[in-house]
Amino acid sequence: MADSVGKVVIPGDILSEFRASEKTSKVALGPGLRQEGEEVLVTKGGILRHKEPNLYWIDCHQRRYIPAKGEDVIGIVTVKSGDVYRVDIGATQPATLSYLAFEGATKRNRPNVKVGDLVFAKLLVANKDMEPELVCIDSGGHSSGYGVIPADGGFMVHTSLNLVRKILSPNCDILKFLGKNVPFETAVGMNGRIWVKAKTPKDTIVVANAIASSEHMTNAQIRTMIRQLLDKLSGF
Amino acid sequence: MANDTEKPKLSKNLMQMKFMQRKQQSDDREKLEEEEQRVIDEEHWVLDIPELKKLESRYEVIDSFVPCEGLKYGRFSFQGFNPAIEKIAKSFEVAKEEEASEAKEKEESVSDDEMARRYEAIVGTIQKKFGKKRHRNSTGDEPQVKKKKKKFLKPKED
């Protein structure tokens, strides 16, 4: 239904008349849409979005994380059992993380991961019938940003999935603008967890608060908010 | 003449020589393997049914928001806070730029197909230049009216 793009749809709506790709004559259904026989059903309430040439998905507000293959998440190690770690990623089921899936790890040389550690990892396996599986290396065996997040300082905030998508979208410049003013480091997981670390605890709190409260703001509003926060920080 | 249709064989003495042994062994091994394969094939059952047609859907499912919204990689570092992360971010940026410039180049430059077509057209024109004047007409594009071959005409007898 080309005319309902940009409009609100609710679960159970049946959509049709999608625009297919000219090359493959296929339609790509993103999150929130499900094929049921020959029909396409809406499974989430939200706004129907479309991206050229043939991609449709539902933009909805959500806090429950549903694992999707290839996404980067922040997990909390809950159990060390045998050759895997069990990691909470906020989904219905805990994910497994092999101790061999770290950079430079061998059977002899285990990575130093403790219960309660945060890990930034990629979902290797994610489907509704199986336990999700994480890895902390890329295809070349390098860490490339994945791995245990050092526990010396830093703070993790739990936000909605929308905020994470907003922060990571190419047309949102909150991190860039914050980074111009405060040196800090962050890891943003698609499961709604954002870890922030700056030089002092005060800076860390300011950055975390700025990110957490930016969900419903425009870029201009975010800039003014950050300016105010920084003024407070420097004691004006 | 039965011998004519058969493949010529080497003499027994020659086959027993050392350099022929290797070939013979490999031949034997091949024959043995073939036999084994045949035995295995015969033991297998095959149901004589038409091949199952694969159901082809016009929909493909994408679970993640990342390709939908073009989301960025989730690690950031600013003002040299974590140089390792900044290095990775830089490499991402370089890759992205390269991709963009490649796409631009593709758009601006001539594709292989077009090149071939143009070249084909140009070959004729250049050939004309190098050919002798006499041949020019024959290599020209316009179809030539075939001249009648001059024949010897028998003189009329009076």
GROMACS .gro file of C-alpha atoms in nm:
model
  394
    1MET     CA    1   0.000   0.000   0.000
    2ALA     CA    2   0.209   0.279  -0.132
    3ASP     CA    3  -0.032   0.543   0.001
    4SER     CA    4  -0.002   0.435   0.366
    5VAL     CA    5   0.373   0.499   0.375
    6GLY     CA    6   0.434   0.755   0.646
    7LYS     CA    7   0.100   0.681   0.813
    8VAL     CA    8   0.017   0.492   1.130
    9VAL     CA    9  -0.063   0.124   1.096
   10ILE     CA   10  -0.167  -0.113   1.374
   11PRO     CA   11  -0.107  -0.485   1.431
   12GLY     CA   12  -0.335  -0.698   1.214
   13ASP     CA   13  -0.354  -0.456   0.924
   14ILE     CA   14  -0.312  -0.624   0.590
   15LEU     CA   15  -0.089  -0.443   0.346
   16SER     CA   16  -0.064  -0.494  -0.026
   17GLU     CA   17   0.060  -0.329  -0.343
   18PHE     CA   18   0.421  -0.305  -0.244
   19ARG     CA   19   0.668  -0.169  -0.490
   20ALA     CA   20   0.910  -0.446  -0.582
   21SER     CA   21   1.266  -0.410  -0.697
   22GLU     CA   22   1.297  -0.405  -1.075
   23LYS     CA   23   1.597  -0.635  -1.081
   24THR     CA   24   1.480  -0.917  -0.856
   25SER     CA   25   1.107  -0.837  -0.845
   26LYS     CA   26   1.116  -0.891  -0.470
   27VAL     CA   27   0.990  -0.690  -0.176
   28ALA     CA   28   1.199  -0.661   0.140
   29LEU     CA   29   1.001  -0.669   0.464
   30GLY     CA   30   1.178  -0.515   0.758
   31PRO     CA   31   1.094  -0.529   1.130
   32GLY     CA   32   0.722  -0.514   1.207
   33LEU     CA   33   0.600  -0.677   0.888
   34ARG     CA   34   0.532  -1.047   0.846
   35GLN     CA   35   0.437  -1.260   0.553
   36GLU     CA   36   0.138  -1.481   0.628
   37GLY     CA   37   0.055  -1.696   0.327
   38GLU     CA   38   0.013  -1.455   0.042
   39GLU     CA   39  -0.064  -1.158   0.263
   40VAL     CA   40   0.160  -0.920   0.451
   41LEU     CA   41   0.052  -0.847   0.806
   42VAL     CA   42   0.156  -0.569   1.037
   43THR     CA   43   0.283  -0.699   1.373
   44LYS     CA   44   0.381  -0.373   1.542
   45GLY     CA   45   0.196  -0.051   1.586
   46GLY     CA   46   0.379   0.239   1.430
   47ILE     CA   47   0.453   0.434   1.118
   48LEU     CA   48   0.506   0.252   0.791
   49ARG     CA   49   0.836   0.355   0.638
   50HIS     CA   50   0.972   0.294   0.291
   51LYS     CA   51   1.321   0.310   0.150
   52GLU     CA   52   1.400   0.293  -0.219
   53PRO     CA   53   1.383   0.069  -0.402
   54ASN     CA   54   1.184  -0.204  -0.224
   55LEU     CA   55   1.231  -0.190   0.154
   56TYR     CA   56   0.938  -0.147   0.396
   57TRP     CA   57   0.939  -0.149   0.776
   58ILE     CA   58   0.750  -0.022   1.079
   59ASP     CA   59   0.896   0.258   1.286
   60CYS     CA   60   0.762   0.198   1.635
   61HIS     CA   61   0.836   0.275   1.996
   62GLN     CA   62   0.977  -0.022   2.176
   63ARG     CA   63   1.186  -0.114   2.478
   64ARG     CA   64   1.188  -0.492   2.444
   65TYR     CA   65   1.486  -0.604   2.240
   66ILE     CA   66   1.434  -0.871   1.976
   67PRO     CA   67   1.768  -1.011   1.863
   68ALA     CA   68   1.848  -0.967   1.496
   69LYS     CA   69   2.143  -1.119   1.317
   70GLY     CA   70   2.441  -0.891   1.271
   71GLU     CA   71   2.339  -0.630   1.527
   72ASP     CA   72   2.581  -0.493   1.785
   73VAL     CA   73   2.467  -0.518   2.146
   74ILE     CA   74   2.593  -0.452   2.496
   75GLY     CA   75   2.557  -0.758   2.717
   76ILE     CA   76   2.615  -0.833   3.083
   77VAL     CA   77   2.798  -1.156   3.161
   78THR     CA   78   2.583  -1.350   3.409
   79VAL     CA   79   2.727  -1.703   3.417
   80LYS     CA   80   3.056  -1.865   3.331
   81SER     CA   81   2.979  -2.222   3.234
   82GLY     CA   82   3.230  -2.453   3.071
   83ASP     CA   83   3.336  -2.316   2.738
   84VAL     CA   84   3.069  -2.049   2.701
   85TYR     CA   85   2.965  -1.738   2.888
   86ARG     CA   86   2.598  -1.670   2.931
   87VAL     CA   87   2.525  -1.307   2.855
   88ASP     CA   88   2.214  -1.105   2.924
   89ILE     CA   89   2.133  -0.887   2.625
   90GLY     CA   90   1.785  -0.783   2.734
   91ALA     CA   91   1.610  -1.035   2.512
   92THR     CA   92   1.374  -1.313   2.622
   93GLN     CA   93   1.662  -1.555   2.640
   94PRO     CA   94   2.022  -1.507   2.750
   95ALA     CA   95   2.276  -1.526   2.471
   96THR     CA   96   2.583  -1.749   2.465
   97LEU     CA   97   2.932  -1.620   2.401
   98SER     CA   98   3.211  -1.869   2.335
   99TYR     CA   99   3.538  -1.797   2.513
  100LEU     CA  100   3.711  -1.860   2.180
  101ALA     CA  101   3.523  -1.573   2.016
  102PHE     CA  102   3.763  -1.309   2.149
  103GLU     CA  103   4.064  -1.160   1.978
  104GLY     CA  104   4.375  -1.367   2.045
  105ALA     CA  105   4.190  -1.632   2.246
  106THR     CA  106   4.299  -1.995   2.225
  107LYS     CA  107   4.209  -2.308   2.419
  108ARG     CA  108   4.503  -2.241   2.648
  109ASN     CA  109   4.476  -1.867   2.661
  110ARG     CA  110   4.129  -1.777   2.788
  111PRO     CA  111   4.009  -1.419   2.783
  112ASN     CA  112   3.980  -1.246   3.114
  113VAL     CA  113   3.604  -1.212   3.151
  114LYS     CA  114   3.433  -1.201   3.487
  115VAL     CA  115   3.071  -1.228   3.587
  116GLY     CA  116   2.920  -0.880   3.578
  117ASP     CA  117   3.143  -0.751   3.300
  118LEU     CA  118   2.997  -0.560   3.011
  119VAL     CA  119   3.073  -0.690   2.663
  120PHE     CA  120   3.018  -0.517   2.332
  121ALA     CA  121   2.943  -0.797   2.090
  122LYS     CA  122   2.785  -0.882   1.757
  123LEU     CA  123   2.497  -1.126   1.719
  124LEU     CA  124   2.611  -1.417   1.507
  125VAL     CA  125   2.298  -1.629   1.541
  126ALA     CA  126   1.957  -1.480   1.607
  127ASN     CA  127   1.633  -1.645   1.522
  128LYS     CA  128   1.316  -1.717   1.712
  129ASP     CA  129   1.378  -2.089   1.757
  130MET     CA  130   1.736  -2.078   1.877
  131GLU     CA  131   1.941  -1.930   2.153
  132PRO     CA  132   2.117  -1.615   2.033
  133GLU     CA  133   2.492  -1.641   1.996
  134LEU     CA  134   2.742  -1.359   2.031
  135VAL     CA  135   3.094  -1.305   1.904
  136CYS     CA  136   3.351  -1.042   1.999
  137ILE     CA  137   3.559  -1.060   1.680
  138ASP     CA  138   3.501  -0.965   1.320
  139SER     CA  139   3.536  -1.204   1.028
  140GLY     CA  140   3.909  -1.136   1.013
  141GLY     CA  141   3.961  -1.239   1.375
  142HIS     CA  142   4.028  -0.883   1.495
  143SER     CA  143   3.848  -0.722   1.783
  144SER     CA  144   3.759  -0.402   1.588
  145GLY     CA  145   3.587  -0.241   1.883
  146TYR     CA  146   3.418  -0.553   2.020
  147GLY     CA  147   3.513  -0.720   2.344
  148VAL     CA  148   3.500  -0.660   2.716
  149ILE     CA  149   3.428  -0.302   2.810
  150PRO     CA  150   3.685  -0.205   3.075
  151ALA     CA  151   3.527  -0.168   3.418
  152ASP     CA  152   3.736   0.129   3.534
  153GLY     CA  153   3.483   0.410   3.530
  154GLY     CA  154   3.206   0.458   3.280
  155PHE     CA  155   2.834   0.429   3.315
  156MET     CA  156   2.563   0.235   3.136
  157VAL     CA  157   2.217   0.375   3.077
  158HIS     CA  158   1.922   0.172   2.961
  159THR     CA  159   1.709   0.355   2.705
  160SER     CA  160   1.444   0.272   2.449
  161LEU     CA  161   1.538   0.114   2.120
  162ASN     CA  162   1.419   0.426   1.941
  163LEU     CA  163   1.675   0.643   2.110
  164VAL     CA  164   1.953   0.409   2.005
  165ARG     CA  165   1.832   0.417   1.647
  166LYS     CA  166   1.809   0.792   1.663
  167ILE     CA  167   2.163   0.831   1.795
  168LEU     CA  168   2.308   0.599   1.532
  169SER     CA  169   2.113   0.743   1.241
  170PRO     CA  170   2.326   0.942   0.996
  171ASN     CA  171   2.121   1.261   1.037
  172CYS     CA  172   2.154   1.296   1.414
  173ASP     CA  173   2.461   1.481   1.535
  174ILE     CA  174   2.425   1.459   1.914
  175LEU     CA  175   2.739   1.249   1.963
  176LYS     CA  176   2.941   1.464   1.727
  177PHE     CA  177   2.831   1.781   1.903
  178LEU     CA  178   2.900   1.636   2.248
  179GLY     CA  179   3.236   1.509   2.128
  180LYS     CA  180   3.339   1.855   2.015
  181ASN     CA  181   3.297   1.982   2.370
  182VAL     CA  182   3.379   1.687   2.595
  183PRO     CA  183   3.635   1.413   2.532
  184PHE     CA  184   3.454   1.087   2.590
  185GLU     CA  185   3.402   0.734   2.467
  186THR     CA  186   3.079   0.549   2.413
  187ALA     CA  187   2.941   0.213   2.307
  188VAL     CA  188   2.588   0.205   2.174
  189GLY     CA  189   2.415  -0.133   2.166
  190MET     CA  190   2.110  -0.192   1.950
  191ASN     CA  191   1.945  -0.351   2.256
  192GLY     CA  192   1.891  -0.010   2.414
  193ARG     CA  193   2.199   0.001   2.632
  194ILE     CA  194   2.439   0.291   2.604
  195TRP     CA  195   2.772   0.293   2.786
  196VAL     CA  196   2.952   0.622   2.835
  197LYS     CA  197   3.290   0.705   2.978
  198ALA     CA  198   3.451   1.047   3.014
  199LYS     CA  199   3.752   1.180   3.203
  200THR     CA  200   3.574   1.251   3.530
  201PRO     CA  201   3.257   1.104   3.681
  202LYS     CA  202   3.100   1.450   3.649
  203ASP     CA  203   3.160   1.460   3.275
  204THR     CA  204   3.033   1.106   3.241
  205ILE     CA  205   2.707   1.195   3.414
  206VAL     CA  206   2.660   1.502   3.197
  207VAL     CA  207   2.712   1.308   2.876
  208ALA     CA  208   2.488   1.020   2.988
  209ASN     CA  209   2.211   1.261   3.091
  210ALA     CA  210   2.237   1.453   2.766
  211ILE     CA  211   2.201   1.133   2.565
  212ALA     CA  212   1.922   0.991   2.780
  213SER     CA  213   1.708   1.303   2.758
  214SER     CA  214   1.745   1.364   2.387
  215GLU     CA  215   1.487   1.115   2.265
  216HIS     CA  216   1.215   1.355   2.160
  217MET     CA  217   1.429   1.656   2.068
  218THR     CA  218   1.527   1.799   1.734
  219ASN     CA  219   1.890   1.860   1.646
  220ALA     CA  220   1.858   2.232   1.733
  221GLN     CA  221   1.696   2.156   2.069
  222ILE     CA  222   1.970   1.905   2.147
  223ARG     CA  223   2.235   2.167   2.080
  224THR     CA  224   2.080   2.419   2.316
  225MET     CA  225   2.033   2.153   2.582
  226ILE     CA  226   2.396   2.046   2.557
  227ARG     CA  227   2.514   2.407   2.570
  228GLN     CA  228   2.316   2.464   2.889
  229LEU     CA  229   2.454   2.146   3.046
  230LEU     CA  230   2.810   2.243   2.960
  231ASP     CA  231   2.762   2.591   3.105
  232LYS     CA  232   2.645   2.431   3.430
  233LEU     CA  233   2.944   2.199   3.419
  234SER     CA  234   3.194   2.479   3.389
  235GLY     CA  235   3.025   2.670   3.671
  236PHE     CA  236   2.848   2.958   3.500
  237MET     CA  237   4.026  -5.717  -3.960
  238ALA     CA  238   3.944  -5.705  -3.591
  239ASN     CA  239   4.282  -5.567  -3.498
  240ASP     CA  240   4.216  -5.244  -3.677
  241THR     CA  241   3.924  -5.139  -3.458
  242GLU     CA  242   4.100  -5.218  -3.133
  243LYS     CA  243   4.323  -4.966  -2.963
  244PRO     CA  244   4.686  -5.042  -3.036
  245LYS     CA  245   4.850  -5.199  -2.734
  246LEU     CA  246   5.207  -5.182  -2.625
  247SER     CA  247   5.405  -5.501  -2.600
  248LYS     CA  248   5.414  -5.696  -2.276
  249ASN     CA  249   5.784  -5.640  -2.235
  250LEU     CA  250   5.745  -5.267  -2.266
  251MET     CA  251   5.465  -5.262  -2.012
  252GLN     CA  252   5.685  -5.434  -1.760
  253MET     CA  253   5.949  -5.164  -1.774
  254LYS     CA  254   5.980  -4.944  -1.473
  255PHE     CA  255   5.855  -4.618  -1.623
  256MET     CA  256   5.542  -4.789  -1.747
  257GLN     CA  257   5.462  -4.940  -1.408
  258ARG     CA  258   5.334  -4.618  -1.262
  259LYS     CA  259   5.084  -4.567  -1.539
  260GLN     CA  260   4.969  -4.924  -1.506
  261GLN     CA  261   4.918  -4.892  -1.132
  262SER     CA  262   4.714  -4.578  -1.165
  263ASP     CA  263   4.502  -4.745  -1.430
  264ASP     CA  264   4.439  -5.038  -1.202
  265ARG     CA  265   4.346  -4.812  -0.917
  266GLU     CA  266   4.101  -4.623  -1.133
  267LYS     CA  267   3.937  -4.941  -1.244
  268LEU     CA  268   3.903  -5.057  -0.884
  269GLU     CA  269   3.747  -4.728  -0.776
  270GLU     CA  270   3.503  -4.740  -1.061
  271GLU     CA  271   3.397  -5.084  -0.960
  272GLU     CA  272   3.348  -4.977  -0.597
  273GLN     CA  273   3.145  -4.677  -0.704
  274ARG     CA  274   2.926  -4.897  -0.919
  275VAL     CA  275   2.862  -5.132  -0.628
  276ILE     CA  276   2.768  -4.841  -0.402
  277ASP     CA  277   2.540  -4.690  -0.664
  278GLU     CA  278   2.358  -5.016  -0.710
  279GLU     CA  279   2.296  -5.045  -0.337
  280HIS     CA  280   2.132  -4.706  -0.318
  281TRP     CA  281   1.761  -4.675  -0.368
  282VAL     CA  282   1.622  -4.402  -0.582
  283LEU     CA  283   1.259  -4.300  -0.576
  284ASP     CA  284   1.130  -4.224  -0.919
  285ILE     CA  285   0.947  -3.901  -0.842
  286PRO     CA  286   0.967  -3.562  -1.009
  287GLU     CA  287   1.193  -3.308  -0.843
  288LEU     CA  288   1.032  -3.092  -0.577
  289LYS     CA  289   0.975  -2.739  -0.693
  290LYS     CA  290   1.113  -2.480  -0.457
  291LEU     CA  291   0.852  -2.239  -0.332
  292GLU     CA  292   0.962  -1.896  -0.434
  293SER     CA  293   0.840  -1.608  -0.228
  294ARG     CA  294   0.823  -1.255  -0.352
  295TYR     CA  295   0.912  -1.132  -0.006
  296GLU     CA  296   1.245  -1.139   0.167
  297VAL     CA  297   1.257  -1.074   0.539
  298ILE     CA  298   1.499  -0.841   0.711
  299ASP     CA  299   1.511  -0.865   1.091
  300SER     CA  300   1.733  -0.574   1.168
  301PHE     CA  301   1.678  -0.200   1.163
  302VAL     CA  302   2.041  -0.144   1.065
  303PRO     CA  303   2.002  -0.182   0.687
  304CYS     CA  304   1.663  -0.006   0.694
  305GLU     CA  305   1.780   0.315   0.850
  306GLY     CA  306   2.147   0.304   0.751
  307LEU     CA  307   2.262   0.303   1.113
  308LYS     CA  308   2.624   0.366   1.205
  309TYR     CA  309   2.865   0.141   1.396
  310GLY     CA  310   2.805   0.178   1.771
  311ARG     CA  311   3.152   0.258   1.906
  312PHE     CA  312   3.262   0.621   1.922
  313SER     CA  313   3.550   0.806   2.077
  314PHE     CA  314   3.608   1.180   2.071
  315GLN     CA  315   3.913   1.401   2.114
  316GLY     CA  316   4.150   1.108   2.139
  317PHE     CA  317   3.984   0.947   2.439
  318ASN     CA  318   4.032   0.597   2.301
  319PRO     CA  319   4.273   0.605   2.005
  320ALA     CA  320   4.198   0.243   1.906
  321ILE     CA  321   3.831   0.324   1.850
  322GLU     CA  322   3.915   0.640   1.660
  323LYS     CA  323   4.138   0.440   1.429
  324ILE     CA  324   3.854   0.203   1.351
  325ALA     CA  325   3.616   0.492   1.292
  326LYS     CA  326   3.866   0.646   1.053
  327SER     CA  327   3.899   0.322   0.856
  328PHE     CA  328   3.518   0.307   0.828
  329GLU     CA  329   3.517   0.661   0.697
  330VAL     CA  330   3.787   0.587   0.442
  331ALA     CA  331   3.597   0.282   0.320
  332LYS     CA  332   3.281   0.485   0.289
  333GLU     CA  333   3.455   0.758   0.094
  334GLU     CA  334   3.612   0.505  -0.136
  335GLU     CA  335   3.275   0.352  -0.202
  336ALA     CA  336   3.127   0.691  -0.280
  337SER     CA  337   3.407   0.787  -0.515
  338GLU     CA  338   3.385   0.450  -0.687
  339ALA     CA  339   3.014   0.495  -0.740
  340LYS     CA  340   3.078   0.842  -0.880
  341GLU     CA  341   3.345   0.712  -1.110
  342LYS     CA  342   3.115   0.442  -1.235
  343GLU     CA  343   2.856   0.702  -1.314
  344GLU     CA  344   3.095   0.930  -1.497
  345SER     CA  345   3.311   0.688  -1.684
  346VAL     CA  346   3.223   0.472  -1.980
  347SER     CA  347   3.108   0.121  -1.910
  348ASP     CA  348   3.281  -0.176  -2.068
  349ASP     CA  349   2.989  -0.247  -2.296
  350GLU     CA  350   2.975   0.105  -2.422
  351MET     CA  351   3.349   0.109  -2.472
  352ALA     CA  352   3.329  -0.203  -2.683
  353ARG     CA  353   3.050  -0.055  -2.893
  354ARG     CA  354   3.236   0.268  -2.949
  355TYR     CA  355   3.554   0.091  -3.028
  356GLU     CA  356   3.380  -0.127  -3.282
  357ALA     CA  357   3.254   0.180  -3.458
  358ILE     CA  358   3.588   0.352  -3.451
  359VAL     CA  359   3.782   0.058  -3.588
  360GLY     CA  360   3.626   0.102  -3.930
  361THR     CA  361   3.710   0.471  -3.948
  362ILE     CA  362   4.070   0.425  -3.851
  363GLN     CA  363   4.114   0.132  -4.080
  364LYS     CA  364   4.009   0.351  -4.365
  365LYS     CA  365   4.288   0.592  -4.290
  366PHE     CA  366   4.559   0.333  -4.311
  367GLY     CA  367   4.426   0.146  -4.609
  368LYS     CA  368   4.532   0.229  -4.961
  369LYS     CA  369   4.314   0.460  -5.159
  370ARG     CA  370   4.209   0.179  -5.381
  371HIS     CA  371   4.078  -0.022  -5.084
  372ARG     CA  372   3.904   0.265  -4.918
  373ASN     CA  373   3.583   0.213  -5.099
  374SER     CA  374   3.568  -0.151  -5.007
  375THR     CA  375   3.613  -0.082  -4.633
  376GLY     CA  376   3.364   0.200  -4.639
  377ASP     CA  377   3.039   0.175  -4.458
  378GLU     CA  378   2.800   0.217  -4.749
  379PRO     CA  379   2.726  -0.104  -4.930
  380GLN     CA  380   2.905  -0.126  -5.261
  381VAL     CA  381   2.732  -0.202  -5.583
  382LYS     CA  382   2.899  -0.510  -5.707
  383LYS     CA  383   3.063  -0.447  -6.038
  384LYS     CA  384   2.997  -0.690  -6.310
  385LYS     CA  385   3.296  -0.897  -6.384
  386LYS     CA  386   3.423  -0.828  -6.727
  387LYS     CA  387   3.407  -1.130  -6.939
  388PHE     CA  388   3.577  -1.202  -7.259
  389LEU     CA  389   3.328  -1.137  -7.528
  390LYS     CA  390   3.344  -1.336  -7.830
  391PRO     CA  391   3.390  -1.114  -8.131
  392LYS     CA  392   3.102  -1.120  -8.365
  393GLU     CA  393   3.151  -1.303  -8.678
  394ASP     CA  394   3.051  -1.131  -8.987
   0.00000   0.00000   0.00000
